[in-house]
C-alpha cells in the first residue's frame, strides 16, 4: 500500500490515481495523516478489506510530505561506515541521535531557500512510525513501523559545526531542510526492508549510493535504542543516516546553489526532486 498527502489530506495511491481516505472511509480515518497513523492497525485492516471499487479516484497531483506535522523527528549521524570515515571518525559504538525540528519538514517537490553558501545534501531512508511505544525491543520494532519514505537531511554545515562541542540540530532545521516523500510505502511492498538501495543525484550525476543493509545501526536497532529513552508516537520520523558522498567532504567542497537539482531515490519507494533559491533572490 502506498499513502501520500494532498493539501494535508491523507490519500491512497492506486494505479490510476488517488483516493481520499476520509471520503472513502466515511470519515472513519483522516483526513489528517496523523489520524490515519494514530489508528494504524484498524486502518490497515480497513484498507485490506474495504471495497474501494466505487471510491472516487482523482487524478494524481503534487504530493505534500507524507507526515506534514510529526510530533518528533529523530535523525542519526554517521550510520554508514564509509560516511563516518569520510567525516574523519571511527564508526560510533552508540547511535548519534539529533533532531530535525519538525518545522523543517517539507514535501517531495520543495523549492528550498538556501540560507547560506554551505548547504549540503544527505539522502536517507526515513522510517514512519505507526503503532507507537516505549522500550520497544528490536525483534518487535518492524511491527511498530507504518512504512518507509525518502528524506533529504539538508544541512547548513557552518551552523551545524559551530561551537565546541557542535550541536547538529539547528543547522539541519532551517525551513525546508527536511524534504520527505513522495509516498509512504508499507512494508509488505518490499522484498527485504532491511536492504534497499539509496541514491543521491546532483544535476544527474550520482553523488551518493549505498544499501541500507550497510547501516551500522539497523532500523530495528535504532527503534530499540531511541524508544529506550523517548516513547515513539504515531507519525514520528526517523532519518536513518546518510551514505558517503556528501559535498563538504569533496575536494574542493561542493555546496548547493540555486541552479542545482537534487534527486533522492530509494529502491521500492521512488524518487523526488528538490530545487533551491538563494535568500534575496
Ligand atoms: Zn543525516
Coordinates of N, CA and C and ligand atoms in Angstrom, one line a residue, residues 76 122 124 153 172, ligand 1:
X76 N 20.0 10.4 12.6 CA 21.1 9.7 13.1 C 22.3 10.1 12.3
X122 N 22.1 15.1 2.0 CA 22.2 13.8 2.6 C 21.0 13.0 2.3
X124 N 18.5 9.9 2.6 CA 18.4 9.0 3.8 C 17.1 8.2 3.7
X153 N 18.3 15.0 4.4 CA 18.7 15.7 5.7 C 19.6 16.9 5.3
X172 N 20.4 21.8 10.8 CA 19.7 20.9 10.0 C 18.2 21.1 10.0
Ligands
LIG1 ZN1 21.9 12.9 8.1

